[in-house]
Amino acid sequence: MAEEAELAADQHVRYIVTVEKKKDSFESLVMEHIRLNGAYWGLTTLDLLHKLHAVEAAEVVDWIMSCYHPESGGFGGNVGHDPHVLYTLSAVQVLCLFDRLDVLDVEKVADYVAGLQNEDGSFSGDIWGEVDTRFSYIALCTLSLLHRLHKIDVQKAVDFVVSCKNLDGGFGAMPGGESHAGQIFCCVGALAITGSLHHIDRDRLGWWLCERQCKDGGLNGRPEKLADVCYSWWVLSSLIMIDRVHWIDKKNLTKFILNCQDKENGGISDRPDNAVDIYHTYFGVAGLSLMEYPGVKPMDPAYALPLDVVNRIFLRK
Amino acid sequence: MEHGKSGPSSWPEMADVVPVPQDDGPSPVVPIAYRDDFREVMDYFRALYCAGERSPRALRLTNEAIELNPANYTVWHFRRLILEALDSDLQEEINFIEKIAECNPKNYQIWHHKRWLAEKLGPGVANREHEFTMKILALDAKNYHAWSHRQWVLQALGGWESELQYCNQLLEEDIFNNSAWNQRYLVITRSPLLGGLMAMRDSEVDFTIEAILANPRNESPWKYLKGLYRGENNLLVADERISDVCLKVLNKDWSCVFALGLLLDLLRLGLQPSDELKAALESTRHCDPEMAGDDFATTVCCILQKYDPLRINYWSWYKSTLSS
């Protein structure tokens, strides 16, 4: 291929706006219960590409609130689904995109999340008790965006995350769990949000993270695994938070992400020539944002939202 | 749904149920088009879920809904509520969940349901859980969910007896399996049946070195080797086997980044190179006149910049730390 690959932004916007209208698509069916996550991935990507106005804000906000459970304060993945922190964070993040946090009963939502902290500082995903460092990140991110971190025991939350640190400097889902780039993002993000990055050996972790870069320029999530576009976010944002992103080869990573595009129909896949989906489209564009790709808005690596949105949350009070 | 199978609208026990259609809100933001069979099952599910029903027909309905979309966490919640209310046979439920997990080995909801069951049934199911995760790992030896579950079972319900042997077996099958190396570290450090890291360190160093020599371009054992001396750099430097393995590997292949990296770490920590190592480094220096005045650590950095260009910035930074 002689010409330099480019970001097919218009096609990706079109893909996002029309994807769920496809009849009988497998993606629609299996995503029904996580539609709120899908909304976050799709809408954040639109905002990154300066096209958030392609959707009607009021309709989005109405639909999000129809996923809300007033008795508990949590959000379900779709209308009629049980509350869970996964969807609660996505709801809060999407409302941030539209600057509509005013529709929330902030105390109630914050209490829902805070109520899921366990004795050892960890967080459960919901009342059924699944524990994972993903939920530590989610809880801290949600509460921070709502300015309600004081509702939890922050020190214990930090202690639990630190207890998941491994000998290679990385983090797993639970203490002793294998280091994995996705879990690392969650732990580093949790520590960043709580001002606790001093617990991280930045050089050791930075080295582990930059070793994720494969010969094809893409990033994998663990040693000896294949590169996948979603790690363009998990690894890169982690590196930025610990100030070591200059240790990866950005040019080759950019090339890898652009090669994963479907430039005709829009969308990005996990690796070149595979089927596209909303999830990888978001992570590909987000990864490009972190590398300051022209035409893509800058993102906050800890809150996983466009920088201007995060600034609005924290600089205007 | 299976071909020829009929939906809940044709089940006799559902005759009195009024199905509840999906409410997408006044103007759906991203309307999803549903298949008819999916729609039918979920309409009946919604009816029983909203009514808070806990019955055998509700349980049977969750079977259908799970088959259509095993990631639907609300269905799993509802199923657990029914199982508790009916005081169902949870051993039977293990049979059910194992079948579903085999077909959906990376599904969070399924593994969590498995854990919920194991928690309720206690240490008596430890062996069965270990057998199951072994089965899943035999198909995909790096399945993160399976490993998480296995670690949880070990620590909550026991079964450590043959875990180190299991790690050996997996590493024999694939010495590159990072998950197995990670598990090995867990066993060495946390098994109540072994002596802990300090007691096991010596034999583990030998084991790891053997693995490295068989396949030097394998990230995991190099990391494991360093991990064995975590927080005890003086012991790492003092153990001659460590610098020896670097030299052995490099004598065959000077482009092995892992060996170079570990050697660099040792030099920075104050390793006094053996005569043999000195000679090897000197002769490398002579190949490149630019390296003439450098100390050994800087030399190794330069070599790494050449052989690991993707991470050239990292090695440049490393070099800059040497002069301070």
XYZ file of C-alpha atoms in Angstrom:
641
model
C 0.000 0.000 0.000
C 1.720 3.143 -1.202
C -0.336 5.882 0.404
C -0.319 6.829 4.086
C -3.384 5.567 5.932
C -5.780 8.209 7.223
C -8.579 8.292 9.772
C -11.885 7.791 7.939
C -13.736 10.005 10.425
C -16.926 10.596 8.378
C -17.416 6.897 7.794
C -16.977 6.127 11.483
C -19.570 8.751 12.414
C -22.008 7.261 9.930
C -21.307 3.774 11.250
C -21.994 4.764 14.839
C -25.192 6.632 14.055
C -26.699 3.804 12.026
C -25.283 0.605 13.523
C -28.065 -0.296 15.906
C -30.757 0.328 13.328
C -29.579 -2.734 11.410
C -32.261 -5.427 11.537
C -31.375 -8.725 13.150
C -27.737 -7.882 13.562
C -25.961 -10.196 15.955
C -24.292 -7.191 17.535
C -27.671 -5.631 18.412
C -28.957 -8.778 20.074
C -25.951 -9.486 22.229
C -25.583 -5.832 23.162
C -29.180 -5.293 24.272
C -28.343 -5.552 27.983
C -25.247 -3.366 27.737
C -26.723 -0.674 25.536
C -25.651 1.983 28.034
C -22.025 0.964 27.585
C -22.598 1.052 23.835
C -24.033 4.553 24.159
C -20.922 5.668 26.034
C -18.602 4.151 23.417
C -20.564 5.553 20.494
C -21.302 9.014 21.870
C -17.815 9.607 23.251
C -16.404 8.697 19.839
C -18.788 11.149 18.191
C -17.648 13.870 20.575
C -13.990 13.055 19.919
C -14.713 13.523 16.218
C -16.553 16.800 16.910
C -19.894 15.266 15.901
C -21.830 14.926 19.151
C -24.524 17.155 17.665
C -25.385 14.311 15.276
C -27.644 13.004 18.061
C -30.456 14.720 19.903
C -29.265 15.496 23.458
C -32.709 15.573 25.071
C -33.612 12.154 23.652
C -30.386 10.645 24.936
C -30.875 12.067 28.418
C -34.484 10.825 28.535
C -33.460 7.347 27.509
C -30.601 7.236 30.012
C -32.945 8.201 32.829
C -35.287 5.404 31.771
C -32.446 3.055 32.756
C -32.328 4.580 36.242
C -33.610 2.771 39.343
C -34.812 5.396 41.795
C -35.086 2.889 44.670
C -31.428 1.966 44.543
C -29.816 4.939 42.805
C -28.124 2.750 40.192
C -28.473 2.399 36.426
C -29.139 -0.777 34.468
C -27.622 -1.610 31.111
C -30.934 -0.911 29.379
C -34.566 -0.301 30.236
C -35.761 -3.019 32.588
C -32.299 -4.229 33.607
C -30.974 -4.441 37.144
C -28.638 -1.718 38.426
C -24.885 -2.271 38.266
C -21.885 0.042 38.602
C -20.786 -0.715 35.032
C -23.820 1.074 33.626
C -23.944 3.673 36.372
C -20.528 4.946 35.316
C -21.512 4.961 31.634
C -24.676 6.908 32.501
C -22.725 9.503 34.464
C -20.089 9.766 31.725
C -22.673 10.281 28.979
C -24.484 12.886 31.055
C -21.110 14.629 31.454
C -20.739 14.689 27.650
C -24.012 16.596 27.407
C -23.392 18.650 30.568
C -26.626 17.312 32.041
C -25.567 16.031 35.466
C -28.374 18.261 36.733
C -30.903 15.505 35.935
C -29.377 13.265 38.576
C -30.239 12.830 42.211
C -26.520 13.021 42.887
C -26.707 11.992 46.544
C -28.756 8.929 45.694
C -26.473 7.793 42.863
C -23.377 8.436 44.957
C -24.869 6.489 47.876
C -25.574 3.559 45.563
C -21.934 3.393 44.500
C -20.537 4.066 47.966
C -22.744 1.328 49.398
C -20.927 -1.239 47.290
C -17.581 -0.799 49.060
C -16.519 -3.857 51.028
C -14.638 -4.192 54.326
C -11.303 -4.705 52.605
C -11.754 -1.542 50.540
C -12.696 -3.372 47.336
C -15.932 -2.713 45.468
C -18.627 -5.118 44.358
C -20.254 -4.596 40.972
C -23.710 -4.863 42.441
C -25.636 -6.523 45.256
C -24.524 -9.961 44.039
C -21.000 -9.323 45.253
C -18.646 -9.852 42.309
C -15.342 -8.137 43.184
C -12.797 -6.957 40.617
C -10.411 -4.006 40.381
C -12.541 -2.859 37.435
C -15.187 -1.951 39.983
C -12.677 -0.050 42.130
C -11.923 2.171 39.149
C -15.567 2.519 38.216
C -16.628 3.478 41.729
C -13.844 6.021 42.163
C -14.372 7.515 38.714
C -18.121 7.845 39.226
C -17.824 9.375 42.675
C -15.085 11.740 41.557
C -17.146 13.016 38.612
C -20.003 13.615 41.057
C -17.671 15.283 43.584
C -18.632 12.701 46.216
C -15.418 10.766 46.938
C -15.795 11.600 50.608
C -18.657 9.098 50.848
C -16.257 6.163 50.791
C -13.133 5.095 52.649
C -10.641 6.298 50.052
C -7.588 4.994 51.890
C -9.011 1.476 52.071
C -9.982 1.660 48.417
C -6.392 2.591 47.574
C -5.020 -0.136 49.841
C -7.057 -2.768 48.050
C -5.871 -1.615 44.627
C -2.257 -1.618 45.837
C -2.719 -5.164 47.156
C -3.316 -6.226 43.551
C 0.155 -5.075 42.475
C 2.315 -7.859 41.067
C 6.027 -8.585 40.917
C 6.230 -7.213 37.385
C 4.814 -3.848 38.513
C 1.456 -4.533 36.902
C -1.975 -5.199 38.415
C -4.580 -7.957 38.146
C -8.292 -8.253 38.857
C -7.741 -9.542 42.373
C -4.663 -9.964 44.588
C -2.432 -12.537 42.862
C -4.229 -12.147 39.538
C -2.058 -12.012 36.428
C -1.053 -8.544 35.262
C -3.334 -7.515 32.421
C -3.383 -4.174 30.609
C -7.127 -3.687 31.141
C -6.854 -4.264 34.869
C -3.728 -2.083 34.942
C -5.673 0.802 33.416
C -8.311 0.385 36.116
C -5.781 0.338 38.947
C -3.640 3.178 37.620
C -6.794 5.210 36.943
C -8.049 4.529 40.460
C -4.730 5.656 41.927
C -4.597 8.715 39.659
C -8.094 9.831 40.644
C -7.289 9.483 44.354
C -3.909 11.204 44.099
C -2.105 7.955 44.977
C 0.205 7.388 42.018
C 3.209 7.338 44.356
C 2.351 3.680 45.045
C 3.364 2.822 41.512
C 6.892 1.985 40.446
C 6.577 4.055 37.274
C 9.731 2.813 35.622
C 8.935 -0.846 36.254
C 5.321 -0.545 35.141
C 6.229 1.739 32.246
C 8.650 -0.903 31.018
C 6.019 -3.678 31.308
C 3.565 -1.501 29.391
C 5.890 -0.509 26.581
C 6.846 -4.155 26.167
C 3.251 -4.687 25.026
C 4.162 -3.232 21.637
C 4.432 -5.993 19.049
C 6.340 -6.107 15.795
C 3.191 -5.110 13.880
C 3.101 -1.886 15.903
C -0.035 -2.847 17.820
C -0.264 -3.422 21.554
C -1.168 -6.633 23.368
C -2.553 -6.999 26.867
C -0.255 -9.643 28.296
C 3.051 -11.278 27.326
C 2.924 -13.586 24.318
C -0.579 -12.572 23.210
C -1.755 -10.950 19.993
C -2.096 -7.201 19.519
C -5.643 -5.802 19.760
C -6.840 -2.260 19.097
C -8.507 -1.942 22.500
C -5.094 -2.064 24.156
C -4.336 1.177 22.336
C -6.440 2.685 25.091
C -5.686 0.526 28.128
C -1.920 0.606 27.670
C -1.598 4.141 26.356
C -3.741 5.843 28.972
C -1.831 3.988 31.691
C 1.470 5.161 30.221
C 0.246 8.742 30.068
C -0.928 8.682 33.663
C 2.523 7.557 34.813
C 4.221 9.914 32.371
C 5.965 7.235 30.303
C 4.098 7.354 26.972
C 7.226 8.393 25.103
C 8.471 4.831 25.606
C 6.254 3.390 22.880
C 6.629 3.911 19.135
C 3.636 6.139 18.323
C 4.115 6.094 14.575
C 3.857 2.325 14.356
C 0.925 2.155 16.747
C -0.935 4.791 14.725
C -0.345 2.766 11.586
C -1.694 -0.347 13.285
C -4.899 1.368 14.428
C -5.526 2.918 11.020
C -5.056 -0.483 9.400
C -7.890 -1.819 11.537
C -10.429 0.531 9.956
C -13.177 -0.423 7.539
C -12.688 2.681 5.419
C -15.757 2.039 3.252
C -18.447 1.248 5.806
C -16.828 2.779 8.869
C -15.900 1.224 12.172
C -12.707 -0.241 13.581
C -11.939 -3.880 14.409
C -9.670 -5.578 16.939
C -7.027 -6.318 14.349
C -6.681 -5.782 10.583
C -9.302 -7.416 8.342
C -11.622 -8.528 11.154
C -15.252 -7.458 11.678
C -15.756 -4.005 13.194
C -17.745 -3.176 16.330
C -18.599 -0.126 18.427
C -16.268 -1.142 21.237
C -13.136 -1.264 19.080
C -14.204 1.818 17.127
C -14.204 3.773 20.372
C -10.891 2.361 21.600
C -9.184 2.963 18.273
C -10.266 6.606 18.120
C -9.483 7.069 21.818
C -5.999 5.672 21.266
C -5.472 8.096 18.385
C -6.690 10.920 20.620
C -4.071 10.045 23.222
C -1.455 10.285 20.490
C -2.813 13.726 19.467
C -3.975 12.602 16.036
C -5.131 15.671 14.076
C -8.868 16.221 14.015
C -9.493 14.195 17.171
C -10.230 15.965 20.461
C -7.797 15.369 23.332
C -8.924 12.970 26.068
C -8.384 12.724 29.783
C -6.628 9.392 30.371
C -8.025 8.845 33.871
C -11.679 9.766 33.341
C -11.865 8.425 29.765
C -13.742 11.507 28.594
C -12.782 14.401 26.304
C -10.534 16.870 28.102
C -12.920 19.795 27.681
C -15.678 17.775 29.355
C -13.458 16.915 32.332
C -12.276 20.503 32.643
C -15.878 21.634 32.729
C -16.578 19.203 35.605
C -13.607 20.178 37.721
C -12.841 23.772 36.860
C -16.351 25.100 37.028
C -17.930 24.749 40.441
C -33.043 -21.123 19.925
C -32.831 -24.658 18.632
C -34.428 -25.376 15.304
C -37.933 -26.696 15.679
C -38.133 -25.740 19.358
C -41.237 -23.751 20.226
C -41.243 -20.557 22.263
C -42.918 -19.924 25.642
C -46.155 -18.811 23.972
C -46.788 -22.481 23.244
C -45.895 -23.840 26.701
C -49.005 -25.001 28.604
C -47.731 -23.598 31.899
C -47.488 -20.098 30.389
C -51.120 -19.994 29.248
C -52.124 -17.391 31.865
C -49.112 -15.098 31.361
C -49.482 -11.795 29.506
C -46.150 -11.012 27.787
C -44.702 -7.519 28.362
C -43.123 -5.853 25.324
C -39.840 -3.947 25.481
C -40.325 -0.312 26.397
C -37.690 1.649 24.555
C -39.015 4.963 25.843
C -40.844 7.648 23.852
C -38.313 8.093 21.059
C -35.578 5.483 21.186
C -32.115 6.936 20.785
C -30.573 3.900 19.203
C -33.482 1.558 18.412
C -32.479 -2.066 18.248
C -34.283 -4.366 15.844
C -35.019 -7.723 17.505
C -35.462 -11.188 16.105
C -38.929 -12.616 16.707
C -37.890 -15.587 18.846
C -35.705 -13.361 20.994
C -38.570 -10.914 21.341
C -40.993 -13.609 22.418
C -38.781 -15.082 25.123
C -37.864 -11.665 26.512
C -41.515 -10.493 26.514
C -42.437 -13.493 28.689
C -39.335 -13.009 30.827
C -40.281 -9.414 31.456
C -43.771 -10.453 32.548
C -42.539 -12.881 35.185
C -39.636 -10.646 36.237
C -41.899 -7.621 36.781
C -44.351 -9.808 38.714
C -41.511 -10.983 40.948
C -42.433 -14.605 40.296
C -40.294 -17.396 41.773
C -41.468 -20.649 40.209
C -40.351 -23.651 38.167
C -41.788 -22.116 34.995
C -39.830 -18.930 35.696
C -36.696 -21.021 36.109
C -37.368 -22.796 32.824
C -37.843 -19.422 31.147
C -34.443 -18.231 32.342
C -32.971 -21.308 30.643
C -34.356 -20.028 27.349
C -33.280 -16.447 27.912
C -29.774 -17.558 28.884
C -29.503 -19.677 25.782
C -30.374 -16.651 23.628
C -28.042 -14.275 25.406
C -25.907 -15.713 28.191
C -24.449 -12.280 28.959
C -27.797 -10.871 30.075
C -26.958 -10.256 33.705
C -30.531 -9.381 34.745
C -31.634 -12.874 33.759
C -28.874 -14.381 35.908
C -29.919 -12.259 38.886
C -33.506 -13.392 38.475
C -32.376 -17.011 38.197
C -30.470 -16.765 41.476
C -33.482 -15.301 43.239
C -35.595 -18.205 41.969
C -32.998 -20.804 42.976
C -32.903 -19.367 46.490
C -36.691 -19.107 46.788
C -37.253 -22.654 45.551
C -34.328 -23.965 47.577
C -33.203 -25.729 44.421
C -30.643 -28.502 44.144
C -27.465 -26.529 43.632
C -25.454 -29.598 42.583
C -27.823 -29.789 39.623
C -27.180 -26.118 39.020
C -23.441 -26.798 38.823
C -24.168 -29.278 36.021
C -26.194 -26.609 34.252
C -23.640 -23.837 34.636
C -20.727 -26.028 33.558
C -22.448 -26.800 30.251
C -23.098 -23.115 29.582
C -19.593 -22.075 30.645
C -17.985 -24.536 28.239
C -19.745 -22.813 25.352
C -19.150 -19.292 26.700
C -15.800 -19.475 28.465
C -15.192 -15.714 28.544
C -18.508 -14.618 29.971
C -18.281 -12.645 33.241
C -21.831 -13.474 34.372
C -21.341 -17.192 34.031
C -18.121 -17.276 36.015
C -19.661 -15.131 38.720
C -22.648 -17.464 38.921
C -20.198 -20.337 39.273
C -18.470 -18.588 42.148
C -21.780 -17.825 43.814
C -22.651 -21.536 43.675
C -19.259 -22.646 44.946
C -19.479 -20.182 47.823
C -22.812 -21.672 48.847
C -21.671 -25.271 48.526
C -18.314 -24.848 50.269
C -14.998 -26.769 50.313
C -16.704 -29.975 49.213
C -16.843 -28.686 45.651
C -13.215 -27.525 45.493
C -12.039 -30.539 43.490
C -14.918 -30.331 41.079
C -14.214 -26.626 40.469
C -10.518 -27.348 39.884
C -11.382 -30.133 37.438
C -13.643 -27.764 35.594
C -11.154 -24.911 35.278
C -8.594 -27.467 34.127
C -10.993 -28.465 31.374
C -11.444 -24.867 30.252
C -7.724 -24.164 30.420
C -7.080 -27.249 28.301
C -8.969 -25.443 25.519
C -7.463 -22.002 26.221
C -4.602 -22.042 28.669
C -4.680 -18.276 29.113
C -8.369 -17.759 29.828
C -8.267 -14.956 32.395
C -11.665 -15.817 33.871
C -10.715 -19.431 34.420
C -7.494 -18.414 36.149
C -9.311 -15.883 38.378
C -11.809 -18.556 39.345
C -9.100 -21.131 39.984
C -7.189 -18.705 42.202
C -10.318 -17.863 44.126
C -11.180 -21.549 44.677
C -7.656 -22.280 45.928
C -7.702 -19.461 48.417
C -11.330 -19.821 49.537
C -11.922 -23.570 49.320
C -8.503 -25.193 49.131
C -7.004 -27.831 46.851
C -3.361 -26.703 46.781
C -1.913 -30.207 46.856
C -1.185 -30.678 43.176
C -1.156 -27.063 42.002
C 2.604 -26.767 41.506
C 2.533 -29.981 39.535
C -0.289 -28.544 37.420
C 1.852 -25.475 36.674
C 4.683 -27.790 35.639
C 2.373 -29.641 33.307
C 1.116 -26.442 31.667
C 4.617 -25.114 31.235
C 5.672 -28.378 29.665
C 2.853 -27.951 27.174
C 3.657 -24.301 26.530
C 6.645 -22.700 28.209
C 5.440 -19.329 26.858
C 2.233 -19.368 28.910
C 2.486 -16.251 31.064
C -0.644 -17.212 33.025
C 1.008 -20.436 34.125
C 4.115 -18.554 35.249
C 1.886 -16.170 37.179
C 0.102 -19.097 38.803
C 3.424 -20.627 39.701
C 4.335 -17.455 41.570
C 1.020 -17.569 43.393
C 1.625 -21.168 44.467
C 5.211 -20.518 45.570
C 4.246 -17.520 47.643
C 0.820 -18.463 48.991
C 0.451 -22.204 49.183
C 0.084 -23.267 52.816
C 1.773 -26.564 51.886
C 5.071 -25.133 50.643
C 7.670 -23.128 52.541
C 7.109 -19.746 50.949
C 9.243 -17.731 48.546
C 12.504 -17.810 50.502
C 12.396 -21.564 50.995
C 11.529 -22.229 47.366
C 13.759 -19.628 45.769
C 16.809 -21.732 45.111
C 15.024 -24.533 43.274
C 12.874 -22.014 41.437
C 15.947 -20.209 40.127
C 17.246 -23.483 38.721
C 13.869 -24.311 37.166
C 13.580 -20.895 35.564
C 17.104 -20.891 34.191
C 16.465 -24.235 32.542
C 13.338 -22.781 30.924
C 15.257 -19.734 29.722
C 18.060 -21.770 28.186
C 15.544 -23.906 26.312
C 13.759 -20.825 24.897
C 15.635 -17.591 25.536
C 13.156 -15.444 23.599
C 10.398 -15.982 26.129
C 9.359 -12.960 28.172
C 7.838 -14.753 31.168
C 10.736 -16.659 32.748
C 13.007 -13.609 32.604
C 10.402 -11.619 34.542
C 9.862 -14.533 36.895
C 13.570 -14.760 37.591
C 13.709 -11.122 38.620
C 10.512 -11.560 40.591
C 12.095 -14.277 42.714
C 14.456 -11.640 44.088
C 11.914 -8.856 44.356
C 13.024 -6.296 46.890
C 16.387 -8.021 47.393
C 18.611 -6.600 44.673
C 21.817 -7.424 46.519
C 20.924 -11.118 46.466
C 20.006 -10.871 42.777
C 23.410 -9.446 41.947
C 25.225 -11.909 44.215
C 23.628 -15.009 42.669
C 26.128 -15.959 39.995
C 23.590 -18.093 38.175
C 21.753 -14.937 37.096
C 24.633 -13.246 35.302
C 25.727 -16.648 34.002
C 22.466 -17.267 32.207
C 22.654 -13.822 30.602
C 26.120 -14.575 29.302
C 25.180 -18.066 28.116
C 22.268 -16.713 26.112
C 24.182 -13.757 24.724
C 27.107 -15.886 23.606
C 24.672 -17.584 21.258
C 22.649 -14.492 20.381
C 23.647 -10.940 21.197
C 20.311 -9.633 19.966
C 18.300 -11.287 22.749
C 16.654 -8.238 24.312
C 15.580 -10.052 27.489
C 19.106 -11.164 28.277
C 20.510 -7.747 27.507
C 17.845 -6.112 29.667
C 18.554 -8.287 32.683
C 22.292 -7.867 32.260
C 21.795 -4.117 32.143
C 19.787 -4.220 35.373
C 22.545 -6.251 37.054
C 25.268 -3.874 35.908
C 23.314 -0.885 37.134
C 22.847 -2.595 40.498
C 26.609 -2.941 40.807
C 27.409 -6.319 39.275
C 31.141 -6.802 38.916
C 31.351 -8.710 35.629
C 33.298 -11.957 35.598
C 36.365 -12.125 33.375
C 34.381 -14.072 30.811
C 31.621 -11.479 30.763
C 34.144 -8.664 30.582
C 35.788 -10.256 27.594
C 32.461 -10.730 25.825
C 31.493 -7.108 26.425
C 34.926 -5.833 25.371
C 34.761 -7.659 22.079
C 31.307 -6.214 21.412
C 32.690 -2.765 22.132
C 35.449 -3.251 19.628
C 32.900 -3.909 16.914
C 31.595 -0.401 17.311
C 34.165 2.394 17.639
C 31.516 4.735 19.066
C 31.357 2.614 22.210
C 35.092 2.880 22.895
C 34.967 5.099 25.975
C 31.762 3.740 27.472
C 31.320 1.764 30.639
C 29.740 -1.660 30.296
C 26.223 -0.589 31.212
C 26.218 2.154 28.600
C 27.523 -0.327 26.049
C 24.622 -2.643 26.729
C 22.191 0.278 26.390
C 23.606 1.083 22.964
C 23.219 -2.527 21.896
C 19.624 -2.494 23.085
C 18.869 0.674 21.175
C 20.057 -1.121 18.074
C 18.185 -4.399 18.625
C 14.990 -3.045 20.151
C 14.204 0.038 18.035
C 10.506 0.079 18.993
C 11.590 0.979 22.511
C 14.504 3.237 21.626
C 13.199 6.013 23.871
C 13.146 3.675 26.859
C 16.751 2.634 26.321
C 17.818 6.269 25.822
C 16.193 7.127 29.112
C 17.852 4.147 30.781
C 21.226 5.344 29.461
C 20.593 8.778 30.917
C 20.041 7.267 34.367
C 23.438 5.597 34.240
C 25.403 8.813 34.219
C 23.635 10.137 37.321
